CSV table of C-alpha atoms in Angstrom, one decimal:
chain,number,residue,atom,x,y,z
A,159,UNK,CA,-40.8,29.0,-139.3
A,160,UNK,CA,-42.9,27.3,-136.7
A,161,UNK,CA,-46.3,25.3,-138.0
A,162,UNK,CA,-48.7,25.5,-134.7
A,163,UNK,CA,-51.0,27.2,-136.9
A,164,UNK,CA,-50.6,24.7,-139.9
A,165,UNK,CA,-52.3,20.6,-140.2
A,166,UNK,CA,-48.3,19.2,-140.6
A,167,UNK,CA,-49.8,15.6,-141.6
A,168,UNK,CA,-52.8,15.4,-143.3
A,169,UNK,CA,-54.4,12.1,-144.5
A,170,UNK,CA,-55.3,13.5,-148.0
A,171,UNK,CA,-53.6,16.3,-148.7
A,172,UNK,CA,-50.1,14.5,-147.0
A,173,UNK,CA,-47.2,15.6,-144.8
A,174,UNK,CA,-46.1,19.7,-145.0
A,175,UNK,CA,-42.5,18.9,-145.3
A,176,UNK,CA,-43.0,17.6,-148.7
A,177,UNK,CA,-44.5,20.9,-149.8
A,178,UNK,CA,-41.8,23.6,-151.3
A,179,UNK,CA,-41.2,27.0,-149.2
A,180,UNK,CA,-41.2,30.5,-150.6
A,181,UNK,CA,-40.8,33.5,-149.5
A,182,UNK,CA,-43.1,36.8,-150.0
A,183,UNK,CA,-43.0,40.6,-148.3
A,184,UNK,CA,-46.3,41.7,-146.6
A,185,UNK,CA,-46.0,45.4,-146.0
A,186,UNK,CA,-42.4,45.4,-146.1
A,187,UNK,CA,-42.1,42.5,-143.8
A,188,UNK,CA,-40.7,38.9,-145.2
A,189,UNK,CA,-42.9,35.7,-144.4
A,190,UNK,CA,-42.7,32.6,-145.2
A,191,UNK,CA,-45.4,30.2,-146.8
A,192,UNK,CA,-45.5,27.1,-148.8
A,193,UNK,CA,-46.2,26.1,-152.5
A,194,UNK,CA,-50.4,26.4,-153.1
A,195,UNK,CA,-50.8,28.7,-150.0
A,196,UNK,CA,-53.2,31.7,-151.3
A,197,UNK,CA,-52.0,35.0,-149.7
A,198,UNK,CA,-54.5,34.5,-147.0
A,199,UNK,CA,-53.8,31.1,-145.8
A,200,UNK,CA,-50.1,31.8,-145.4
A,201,UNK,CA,-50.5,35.3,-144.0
A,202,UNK,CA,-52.7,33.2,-141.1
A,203,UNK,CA,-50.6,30.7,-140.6
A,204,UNK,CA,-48.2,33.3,-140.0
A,205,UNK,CA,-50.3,35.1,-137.6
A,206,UNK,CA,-51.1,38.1,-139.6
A,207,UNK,CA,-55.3,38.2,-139.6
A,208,UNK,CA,-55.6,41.7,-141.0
A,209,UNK,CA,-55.4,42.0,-144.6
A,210,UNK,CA,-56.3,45.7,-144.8
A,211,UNK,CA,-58.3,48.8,-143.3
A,212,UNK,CA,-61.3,50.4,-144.1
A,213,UNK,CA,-60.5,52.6,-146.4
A,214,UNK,CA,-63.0,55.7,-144.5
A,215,UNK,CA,-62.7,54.5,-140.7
A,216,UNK,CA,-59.3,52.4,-140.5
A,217,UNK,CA,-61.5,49.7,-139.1
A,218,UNK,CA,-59.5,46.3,-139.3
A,219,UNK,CA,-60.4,43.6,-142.0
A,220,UNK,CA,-59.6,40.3,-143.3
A,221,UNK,CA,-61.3,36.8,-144.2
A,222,UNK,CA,-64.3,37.5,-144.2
A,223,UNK,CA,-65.9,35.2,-147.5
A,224,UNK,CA,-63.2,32.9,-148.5
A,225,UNK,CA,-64.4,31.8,-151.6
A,226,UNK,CA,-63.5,35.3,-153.4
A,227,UNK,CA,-67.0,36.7,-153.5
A,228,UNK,CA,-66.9,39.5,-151.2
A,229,UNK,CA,-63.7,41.6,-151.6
A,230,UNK,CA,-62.9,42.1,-148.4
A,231,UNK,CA,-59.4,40.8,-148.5
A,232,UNK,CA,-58.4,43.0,-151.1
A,233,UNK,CA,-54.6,43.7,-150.9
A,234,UNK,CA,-52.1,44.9,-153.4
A,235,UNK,CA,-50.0,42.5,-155.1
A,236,UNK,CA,-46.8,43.5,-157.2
A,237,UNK,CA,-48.5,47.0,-157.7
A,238,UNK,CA,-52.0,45.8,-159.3
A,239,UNK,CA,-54.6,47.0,-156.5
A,240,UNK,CA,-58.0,44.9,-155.4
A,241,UNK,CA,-56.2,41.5,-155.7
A,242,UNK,CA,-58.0,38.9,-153.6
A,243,UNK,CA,-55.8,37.6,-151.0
A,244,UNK,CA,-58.4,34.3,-150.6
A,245,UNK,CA,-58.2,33.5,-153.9
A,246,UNK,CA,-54.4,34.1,-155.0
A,247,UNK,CA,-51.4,31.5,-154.9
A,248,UNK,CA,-48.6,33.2,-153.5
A,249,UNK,CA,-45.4,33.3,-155.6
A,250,UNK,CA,-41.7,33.5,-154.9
A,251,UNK,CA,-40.7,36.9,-153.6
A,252,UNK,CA,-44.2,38.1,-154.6
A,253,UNK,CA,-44.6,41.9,-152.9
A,254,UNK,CA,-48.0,42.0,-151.2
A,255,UNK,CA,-49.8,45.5,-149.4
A,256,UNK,CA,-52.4,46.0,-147.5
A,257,UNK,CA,-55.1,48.5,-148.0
A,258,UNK,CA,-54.6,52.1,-146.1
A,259,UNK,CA,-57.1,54.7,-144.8
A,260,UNK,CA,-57.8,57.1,-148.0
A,261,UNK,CA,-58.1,60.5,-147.6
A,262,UNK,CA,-61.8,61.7,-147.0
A,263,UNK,CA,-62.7,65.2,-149.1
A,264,UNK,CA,-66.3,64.6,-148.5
A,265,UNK,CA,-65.9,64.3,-144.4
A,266,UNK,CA,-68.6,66.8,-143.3
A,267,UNK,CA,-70.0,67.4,-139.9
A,268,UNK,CA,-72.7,69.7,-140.8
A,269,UNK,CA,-74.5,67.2,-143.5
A,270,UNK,CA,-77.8,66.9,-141.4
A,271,UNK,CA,-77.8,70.9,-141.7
A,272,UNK,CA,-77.4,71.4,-145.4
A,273,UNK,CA,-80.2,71.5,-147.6
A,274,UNK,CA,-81.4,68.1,-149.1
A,275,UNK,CA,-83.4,69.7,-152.1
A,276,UNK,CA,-83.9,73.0,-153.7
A,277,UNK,CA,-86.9,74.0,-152.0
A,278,UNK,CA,-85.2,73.4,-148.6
A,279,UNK,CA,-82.1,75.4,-149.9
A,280,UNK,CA,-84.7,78.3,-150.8
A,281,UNK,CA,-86.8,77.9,-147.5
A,282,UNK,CA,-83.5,78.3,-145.4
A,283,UNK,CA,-82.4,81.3,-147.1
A,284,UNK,CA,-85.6,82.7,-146.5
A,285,UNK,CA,-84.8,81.9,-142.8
A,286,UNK,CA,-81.8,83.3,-143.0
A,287,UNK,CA,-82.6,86.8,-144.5
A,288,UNK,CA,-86.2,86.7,-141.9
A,289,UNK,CA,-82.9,87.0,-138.7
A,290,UNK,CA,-81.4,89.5,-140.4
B,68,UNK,CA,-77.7,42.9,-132.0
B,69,UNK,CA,-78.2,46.6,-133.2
B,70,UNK,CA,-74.4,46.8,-134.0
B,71,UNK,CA,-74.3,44.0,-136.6
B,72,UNK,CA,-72.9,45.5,-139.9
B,73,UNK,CA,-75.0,44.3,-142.4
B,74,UNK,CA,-73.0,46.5,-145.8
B,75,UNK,CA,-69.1,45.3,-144.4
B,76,UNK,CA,-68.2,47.5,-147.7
B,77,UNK,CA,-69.9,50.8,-146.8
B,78,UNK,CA,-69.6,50.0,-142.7
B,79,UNK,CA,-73.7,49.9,-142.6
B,80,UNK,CA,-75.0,49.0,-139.4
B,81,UNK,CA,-78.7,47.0,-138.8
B,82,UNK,CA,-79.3,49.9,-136.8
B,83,UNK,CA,-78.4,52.4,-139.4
B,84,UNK,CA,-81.3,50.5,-141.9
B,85,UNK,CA,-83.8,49.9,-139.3
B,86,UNK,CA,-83.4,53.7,-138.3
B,87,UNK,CA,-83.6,55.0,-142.0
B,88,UNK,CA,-86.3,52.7,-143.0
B,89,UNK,CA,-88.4,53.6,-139.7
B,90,UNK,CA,-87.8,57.0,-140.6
B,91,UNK,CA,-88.6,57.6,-144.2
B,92,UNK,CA,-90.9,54.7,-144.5
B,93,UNK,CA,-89.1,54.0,-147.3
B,94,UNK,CA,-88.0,51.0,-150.1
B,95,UNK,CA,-85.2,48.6,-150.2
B,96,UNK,CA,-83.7,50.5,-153.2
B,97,UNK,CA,-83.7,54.1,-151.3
B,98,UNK,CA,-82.4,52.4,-148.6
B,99,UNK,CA,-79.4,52.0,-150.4
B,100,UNK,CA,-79.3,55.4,-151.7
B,101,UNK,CA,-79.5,56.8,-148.5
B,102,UNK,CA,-77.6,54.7,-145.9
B,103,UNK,CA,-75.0,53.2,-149.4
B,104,UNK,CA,-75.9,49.5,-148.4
B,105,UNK,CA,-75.1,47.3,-151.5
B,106,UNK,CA,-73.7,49.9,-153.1
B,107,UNK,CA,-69.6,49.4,-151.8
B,108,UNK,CA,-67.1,47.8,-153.9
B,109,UNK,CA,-68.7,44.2,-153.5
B,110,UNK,CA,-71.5,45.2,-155.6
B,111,UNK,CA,-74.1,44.4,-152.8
B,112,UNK,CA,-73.9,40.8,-153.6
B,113,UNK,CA,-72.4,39.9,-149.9
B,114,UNK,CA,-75.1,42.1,-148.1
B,115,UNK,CA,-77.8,42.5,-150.6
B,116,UNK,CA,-80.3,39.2,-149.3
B,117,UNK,CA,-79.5,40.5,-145.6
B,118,UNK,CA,-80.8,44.1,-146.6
B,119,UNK,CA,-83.8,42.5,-147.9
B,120,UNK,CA,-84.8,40.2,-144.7
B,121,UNK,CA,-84.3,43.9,-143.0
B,122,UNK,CA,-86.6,45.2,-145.1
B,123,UNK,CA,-89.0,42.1,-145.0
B,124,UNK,CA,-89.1,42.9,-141.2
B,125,UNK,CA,-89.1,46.6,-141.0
B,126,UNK,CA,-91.2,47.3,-143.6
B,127,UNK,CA,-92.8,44.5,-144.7
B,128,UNK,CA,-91.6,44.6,-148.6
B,129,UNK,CA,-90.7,41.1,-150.1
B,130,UNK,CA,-87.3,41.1,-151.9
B,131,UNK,CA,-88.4,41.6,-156.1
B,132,UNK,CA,-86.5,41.9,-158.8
B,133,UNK,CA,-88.6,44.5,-160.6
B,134,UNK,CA,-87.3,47.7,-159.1
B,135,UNK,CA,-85.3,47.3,-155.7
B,136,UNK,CA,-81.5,46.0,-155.4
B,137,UNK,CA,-81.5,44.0,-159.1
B,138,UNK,CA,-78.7,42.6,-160.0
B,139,UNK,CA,-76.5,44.8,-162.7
B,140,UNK,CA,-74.0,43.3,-165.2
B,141,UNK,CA,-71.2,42.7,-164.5
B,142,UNK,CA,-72.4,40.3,-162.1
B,143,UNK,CA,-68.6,39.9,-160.7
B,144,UNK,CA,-66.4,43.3,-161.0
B,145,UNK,CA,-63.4,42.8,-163.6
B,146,UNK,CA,-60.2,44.9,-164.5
B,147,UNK,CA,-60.7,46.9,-167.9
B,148,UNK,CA,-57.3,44.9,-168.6
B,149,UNK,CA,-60.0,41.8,-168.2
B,150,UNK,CA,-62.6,43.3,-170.7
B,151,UNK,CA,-59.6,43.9,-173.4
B,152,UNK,CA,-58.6,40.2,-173.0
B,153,UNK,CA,-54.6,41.8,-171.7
B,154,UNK,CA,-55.1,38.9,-169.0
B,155,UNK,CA,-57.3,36.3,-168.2
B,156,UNK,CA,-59.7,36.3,-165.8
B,157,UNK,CA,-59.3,35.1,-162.7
């Protein structure tokens, strides 16, 4: 596992080599991270930025807040869903997903012509039946 | 500068709120029923003060916590497995 993403000596927190590897699966794949890592920290050090997609536009995300307020590093972790990646410690052979595009039923392309209230729904019927 | 998503939740541009608000003349709080800013699965507390300092300069409302985007219990979402006290909370 290379570390030019990692502090390897730090004058508090002390040398990496100290600290205890384990090994998780993201999406299938296996990484490698160290003892204390959250999911987040050792997916980056690993390279991996994007934690999951939107779930309506597949539009990448990842980090965004850090500090576990905003959600939008939600992953799967050992089947329970909207686990923060920024705030959880990884574990040994812990099994972590990433969020996937979810189908869309409501996906309309006509919403700006449908009727917003009942008296437009009436109006446009009137409409219609005036054309015919 | 347009581009900017305010809601990261519901993918809510600046332009999308500036647009809405121009063109309904309307409140923070329909502003989120229309456009769904605030309203993703953060609970609006990432985007919620940004909506307001749109609406502060579109509209000119000042952010209140009579009617538009309160706060709702529970202030952080939590599993139902939480609320029966199955794990702890995290």
């Amino acid at each position: 596992m290379t570390n030019n993403r990692r502090i390897v000596d730090h004058p508090v927190l002390g040398k990496l080599s100290d600290r205890k590897e384990i090994t998780f699966t993201y999406d299938g794949q296996t990484y490698t991270g160290y003892e204390g890592d959250t999911i987040a920290s050792a997916l980056l050090a690993n390279g991996v930025r994007t934690l999951r997609v939107h779930e309506e536009s597949g539009k990448p995300r990842g980090i965004y807040c850090n500090i576990g307020h905003c959600f939008e590093c939600r992953v799967t972790v050992n089947n329970e869903t909207g686990v923060r990646a920024c705030l959880t410690e990884i574990k040994d052979q812990m099994v972590v997903e990433s969020g996937r595009v979810l189908p869309s039923p409501l996906a309309s392309t006509e919403h700006d012509t449908l009727p917003r209230t009942y008296a437009e729904f009436v109006k446009q019927q009137e409409e219609e039946k005036g054309e015919v | 500068m347009d581009h900017i998503t305010i809601c990261r939740c519901e993918e809510v541009t600046l332009e999308d709120i500036k647009n809405t608000a121009k063109k309904y003349q309307c409140s923070a709080r329909e502003i989120k029923l229309r456009t769904r800013a605030g309203m993703g699965y953060c609970g609006g507390r990432t985007c919620r003060p940004a909506v307001d300092a749109v609406m502060e300069q579109v509209t000119g409302e000042k952010p209140g916590h009579d009617i538009p985007l309160k706060v709702q219990p529970p202030v952080r979402p939590v599993s139902l497995a939480t609320l029966r006290g199955m794990q702890d909370d995290k």
